[in-house]
Coordinates of C-alpha atoms in Angstrom, one line a residue:
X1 CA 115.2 114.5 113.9
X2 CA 113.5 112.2 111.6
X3 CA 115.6 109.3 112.8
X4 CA 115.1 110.2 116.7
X5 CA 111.5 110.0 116.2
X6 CA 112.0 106.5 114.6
X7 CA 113.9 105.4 117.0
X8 CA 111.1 106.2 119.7
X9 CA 108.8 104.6 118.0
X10 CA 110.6 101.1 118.2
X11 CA 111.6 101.6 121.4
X12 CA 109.2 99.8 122.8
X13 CA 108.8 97.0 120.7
X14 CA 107.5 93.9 122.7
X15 CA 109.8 90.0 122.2
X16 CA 107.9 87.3 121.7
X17 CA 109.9 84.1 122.6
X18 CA 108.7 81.0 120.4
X19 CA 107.7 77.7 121.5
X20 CA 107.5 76.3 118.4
X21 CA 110.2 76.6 115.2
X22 CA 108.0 77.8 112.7
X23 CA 105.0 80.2 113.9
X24 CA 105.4 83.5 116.1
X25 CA 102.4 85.2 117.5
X26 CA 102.1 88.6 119.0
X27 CA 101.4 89.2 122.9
X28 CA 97.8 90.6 122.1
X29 CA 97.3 88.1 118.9
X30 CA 96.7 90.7 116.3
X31 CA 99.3 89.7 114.5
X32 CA 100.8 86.1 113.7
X33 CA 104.0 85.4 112.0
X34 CA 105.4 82.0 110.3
X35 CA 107.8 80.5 107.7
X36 CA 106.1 78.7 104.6
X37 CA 109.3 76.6 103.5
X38 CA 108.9 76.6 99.6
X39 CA 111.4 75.0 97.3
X40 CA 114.9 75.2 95.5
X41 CA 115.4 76.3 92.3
X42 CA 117.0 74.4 89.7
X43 CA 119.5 77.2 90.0
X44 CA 120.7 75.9 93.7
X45 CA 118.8 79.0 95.3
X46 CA 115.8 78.5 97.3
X47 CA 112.5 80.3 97.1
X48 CA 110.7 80.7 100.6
X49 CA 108.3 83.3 102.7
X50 CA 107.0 85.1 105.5
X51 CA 103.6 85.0 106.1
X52 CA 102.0 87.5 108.2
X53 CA 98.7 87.1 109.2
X54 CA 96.1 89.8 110.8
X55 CA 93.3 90.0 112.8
X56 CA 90.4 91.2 110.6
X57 CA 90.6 95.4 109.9
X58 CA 94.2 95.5 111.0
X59 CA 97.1 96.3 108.6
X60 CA 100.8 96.2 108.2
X61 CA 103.4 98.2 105.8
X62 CA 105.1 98.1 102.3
X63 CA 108.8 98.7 102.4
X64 CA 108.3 101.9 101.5
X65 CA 105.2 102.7 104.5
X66 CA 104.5 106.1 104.0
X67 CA 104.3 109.4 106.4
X68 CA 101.8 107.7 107.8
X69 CA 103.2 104.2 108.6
X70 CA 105.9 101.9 110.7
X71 CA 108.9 100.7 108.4
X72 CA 109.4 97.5 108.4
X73 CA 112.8 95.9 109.2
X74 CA 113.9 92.4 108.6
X75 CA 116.9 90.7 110.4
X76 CA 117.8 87.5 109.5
X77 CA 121.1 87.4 111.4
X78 CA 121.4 83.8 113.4
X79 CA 120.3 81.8 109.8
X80 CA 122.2 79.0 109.0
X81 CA 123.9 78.1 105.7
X82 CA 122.7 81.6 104.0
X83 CA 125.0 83.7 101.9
X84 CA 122.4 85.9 100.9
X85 CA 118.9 87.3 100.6
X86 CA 115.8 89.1 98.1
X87 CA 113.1 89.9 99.4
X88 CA 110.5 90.5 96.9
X89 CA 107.7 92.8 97.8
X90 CA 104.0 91.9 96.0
X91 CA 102.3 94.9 95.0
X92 CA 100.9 96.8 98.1
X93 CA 97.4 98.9 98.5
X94 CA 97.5 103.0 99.3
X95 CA 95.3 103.9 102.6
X96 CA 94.4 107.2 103.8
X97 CA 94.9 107.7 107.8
X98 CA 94.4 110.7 109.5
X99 CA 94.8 112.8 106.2
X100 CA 98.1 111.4 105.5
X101 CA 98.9 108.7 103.2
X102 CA 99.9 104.6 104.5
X103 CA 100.9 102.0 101.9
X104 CA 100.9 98.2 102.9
X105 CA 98.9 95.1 103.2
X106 CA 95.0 94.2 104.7
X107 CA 95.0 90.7 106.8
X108 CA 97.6 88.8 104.8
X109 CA 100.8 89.3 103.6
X110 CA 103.2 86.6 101.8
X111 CA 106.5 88.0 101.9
X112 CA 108.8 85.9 99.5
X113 CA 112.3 85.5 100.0
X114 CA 114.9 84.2 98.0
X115 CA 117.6 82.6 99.4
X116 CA 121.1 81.7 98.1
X117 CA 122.3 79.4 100.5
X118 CA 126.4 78.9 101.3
X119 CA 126.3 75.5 100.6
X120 CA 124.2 73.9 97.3
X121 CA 122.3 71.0 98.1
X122 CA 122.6 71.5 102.2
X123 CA 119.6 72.6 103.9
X124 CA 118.6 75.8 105.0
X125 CA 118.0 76.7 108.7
X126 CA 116.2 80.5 108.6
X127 CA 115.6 82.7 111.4
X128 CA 113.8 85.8 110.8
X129 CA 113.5 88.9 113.1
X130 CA 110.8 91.2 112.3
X131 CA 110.5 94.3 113.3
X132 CA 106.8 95.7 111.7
X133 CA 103.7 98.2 112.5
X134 CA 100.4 97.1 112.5
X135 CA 97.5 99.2 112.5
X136 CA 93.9 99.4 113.2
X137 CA 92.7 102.9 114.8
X138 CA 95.8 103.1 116.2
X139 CA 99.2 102.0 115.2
X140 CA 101.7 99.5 117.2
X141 CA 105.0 98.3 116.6
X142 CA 105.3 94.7 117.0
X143 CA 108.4 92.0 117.2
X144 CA 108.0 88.7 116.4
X145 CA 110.6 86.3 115.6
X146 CA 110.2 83.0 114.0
X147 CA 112.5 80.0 112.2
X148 CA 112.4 76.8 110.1
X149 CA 114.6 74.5 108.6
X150 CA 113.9 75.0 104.6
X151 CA 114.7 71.6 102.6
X152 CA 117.0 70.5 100.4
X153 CA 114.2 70.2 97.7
X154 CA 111.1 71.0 99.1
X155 CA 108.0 71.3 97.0
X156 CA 106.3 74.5 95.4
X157 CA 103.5 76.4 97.0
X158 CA 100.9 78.4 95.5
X159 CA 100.9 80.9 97.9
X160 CA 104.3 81.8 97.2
X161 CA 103.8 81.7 93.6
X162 CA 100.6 83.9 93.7
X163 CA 102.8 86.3 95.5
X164 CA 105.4 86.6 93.8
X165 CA 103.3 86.7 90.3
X166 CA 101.9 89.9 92.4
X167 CA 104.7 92.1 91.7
X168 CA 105.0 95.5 90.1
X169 CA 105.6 95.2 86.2
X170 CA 109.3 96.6 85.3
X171 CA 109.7 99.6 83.3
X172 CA 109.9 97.2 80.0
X173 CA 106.8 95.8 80.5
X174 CA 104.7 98.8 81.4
X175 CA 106.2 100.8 78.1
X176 CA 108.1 102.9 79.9
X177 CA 109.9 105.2 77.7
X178 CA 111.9 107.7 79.7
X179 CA 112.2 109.4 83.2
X180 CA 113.8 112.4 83.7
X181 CA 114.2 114.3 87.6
X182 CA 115.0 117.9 88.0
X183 CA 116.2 118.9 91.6
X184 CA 117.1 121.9 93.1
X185 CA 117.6 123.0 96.6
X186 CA 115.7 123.7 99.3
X187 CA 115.9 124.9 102.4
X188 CA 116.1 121.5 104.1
X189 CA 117.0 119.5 101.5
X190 CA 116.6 118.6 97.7
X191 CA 113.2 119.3 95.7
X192 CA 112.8 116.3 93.3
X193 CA 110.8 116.4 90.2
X194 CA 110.1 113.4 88.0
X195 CA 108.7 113.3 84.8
X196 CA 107.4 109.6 83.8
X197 CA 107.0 109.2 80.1
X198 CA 104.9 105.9 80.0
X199 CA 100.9 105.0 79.6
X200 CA 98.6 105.5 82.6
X201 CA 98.4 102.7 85.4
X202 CA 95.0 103.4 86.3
X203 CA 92.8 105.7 88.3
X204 CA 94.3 108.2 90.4
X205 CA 98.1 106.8 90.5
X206 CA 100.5 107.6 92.9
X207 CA 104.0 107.5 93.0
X208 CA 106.6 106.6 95.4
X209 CA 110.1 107.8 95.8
X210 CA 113.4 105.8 97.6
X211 CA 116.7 106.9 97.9
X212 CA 119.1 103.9 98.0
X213 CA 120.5 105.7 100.6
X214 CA 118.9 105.3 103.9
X215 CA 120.1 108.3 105.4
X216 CA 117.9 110.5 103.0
X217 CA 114.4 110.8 104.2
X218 CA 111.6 111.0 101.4
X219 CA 108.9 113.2 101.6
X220 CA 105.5 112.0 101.1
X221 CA 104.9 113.5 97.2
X222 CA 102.2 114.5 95.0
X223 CA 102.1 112.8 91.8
X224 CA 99.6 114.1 88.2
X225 CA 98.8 113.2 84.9
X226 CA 100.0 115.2 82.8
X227 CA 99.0 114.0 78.9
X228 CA 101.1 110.6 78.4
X229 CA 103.3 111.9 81.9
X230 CA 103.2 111.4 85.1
X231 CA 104.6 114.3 87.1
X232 CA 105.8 113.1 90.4
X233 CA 107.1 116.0 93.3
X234 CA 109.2 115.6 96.8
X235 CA 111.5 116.4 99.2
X236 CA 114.5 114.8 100.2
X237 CA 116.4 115.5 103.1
X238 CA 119.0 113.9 105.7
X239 CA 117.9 112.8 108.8
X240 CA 120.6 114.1 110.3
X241 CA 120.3 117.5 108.6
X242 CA 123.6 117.1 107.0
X243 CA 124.6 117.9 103.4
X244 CA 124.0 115.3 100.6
X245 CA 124.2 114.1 96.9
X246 CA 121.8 112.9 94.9
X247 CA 122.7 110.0 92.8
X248 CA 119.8 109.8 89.9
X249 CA 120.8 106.5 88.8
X250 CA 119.6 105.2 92.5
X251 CA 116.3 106.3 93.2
X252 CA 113.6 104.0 93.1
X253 CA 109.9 104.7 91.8
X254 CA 107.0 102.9 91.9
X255 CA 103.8 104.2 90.4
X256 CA 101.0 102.7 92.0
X257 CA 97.5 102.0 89.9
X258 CA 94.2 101.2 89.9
X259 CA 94.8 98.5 87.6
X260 CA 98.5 97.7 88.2
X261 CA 101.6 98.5 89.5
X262 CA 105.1 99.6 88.0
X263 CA 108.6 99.6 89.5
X264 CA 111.4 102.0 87.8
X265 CA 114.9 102.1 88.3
X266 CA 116.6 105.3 88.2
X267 CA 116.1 108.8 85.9
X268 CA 118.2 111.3 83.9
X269 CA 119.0 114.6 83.9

């Protein structure tokens, strides 16, 4: 059901046909889209990014968007000399809409990639197809597409930099010192509940569930303090109502803070 409704959402998702290689705007110019080109690494990959630009009050999504939001899907099929991809998310803000709970970016967002191109040394041409939501008082789905040709060397930018220095800490740097899920079933699904063992982020923290597998659907959770614990509760079901497993070592959370962020791999038993 879950997956229907996403589907009708996108449905009507409007192309926008560039004119120009590097910038893609929407048909009603609340959003913009382009390619900042960055630089190789000494490592032969090469760091570049999205930037997404909104009108003033309007908002887009995190990865992970919430009941509340548009998931955000990136397709960069039709690149040139790529053998691979990481896209690495800076640390997003939590909204309140309608009673429900949306997690993404205000105005701005600088969406870093990494790129390991096929061939070292050889420039790389990227296209970029990006399905994304923005929102104001309502929500629309948007398509824009947009390309470059990143150099051979290029130079480094700070707006790249500054996002990618705005990630979630790691579980290491945040002294995280265990995490432990109990689940048991319900009648749709799997209840999940996560006990974080690590010092408080901040303010009222909320967490956020992912199943590496895209097939399970996360519930929007509630997530306490609890002493030098944070207790984190959801639901996970398929979103085709089938029968799954859970594999602990998989699920992704991210506690988000007042005063920072912190992304955790997996939990025990």
């Amino acid at each position: 059901m879950i997956k229907r409704m996403l589907s009708a959402l996108l449905a009507p998702l409007i192309c926008t046909c560039l004119a120009v290689p590097v910038q893609a705007q929407s048909y009603d110019q609340v959003v913009q889209a382009e390619i900042l080109p960055g630089w190789r690494n000494s490592d032969g990959s090469h760091m570049a990014a999205i930037r997404i630009t909104l009108n003033p009050g309007w908002k887009t999504y995190w990865r992970a968007p919430g009941d509340a939001g548009i998931p955000p899907q990136l397709d960069f099929r039709g690149s040139h000399n790529l053998a691979g991809f990481d896209v690495n998310w800076p640390t997003p803000e939590v909204f309140s809409q309608n009673g429900m709970r949306s997690i993404g970016y205000t105005e701005e967002l600088v969406l870093p990639v990494r790129i390991t191109p096929k061939s070292a040394g050889k420039p790389v041409r990227l296209k970029a197809a990006l399905d994304i939501g923005v929102c104001r008082d309502i929500c629309v789905p948007q398509q824009l597409t947009v390309k470059a040709e990143l150099p051979s060397q290029g130079k480094r930018d700070a707006r790249i930099a500054a996002a990618i220095a705005d990630r979630p800490l790691s579980a290491n740097e945040a002294g995280v010192r265990r995490v432990t899920c109990r689940l048991s079933p319900t009648q749709n699904g799997i209840k999940l509940t996560a006990k974080i063992e690590m010092p408080s982020a901040g303010g009222g923290e909320v967490a956020v569930i992912e199943a590496a597998n895209p097939e399970i659907w996360v519930a929007e959770g509630t997530s306490k303090r609890q002493g030098n614990a944070l207790l984190a509760e959801t639901e996970l079901m398929h979103v085709d109502g089938a029968s799954f497993i859970v594999d602990r070592s998989t699920l992704r959370f991210t506690v988000l803070g007042a005063n920072h962020a912190v992304d955790i791999n997996g939990c025990t038993g």
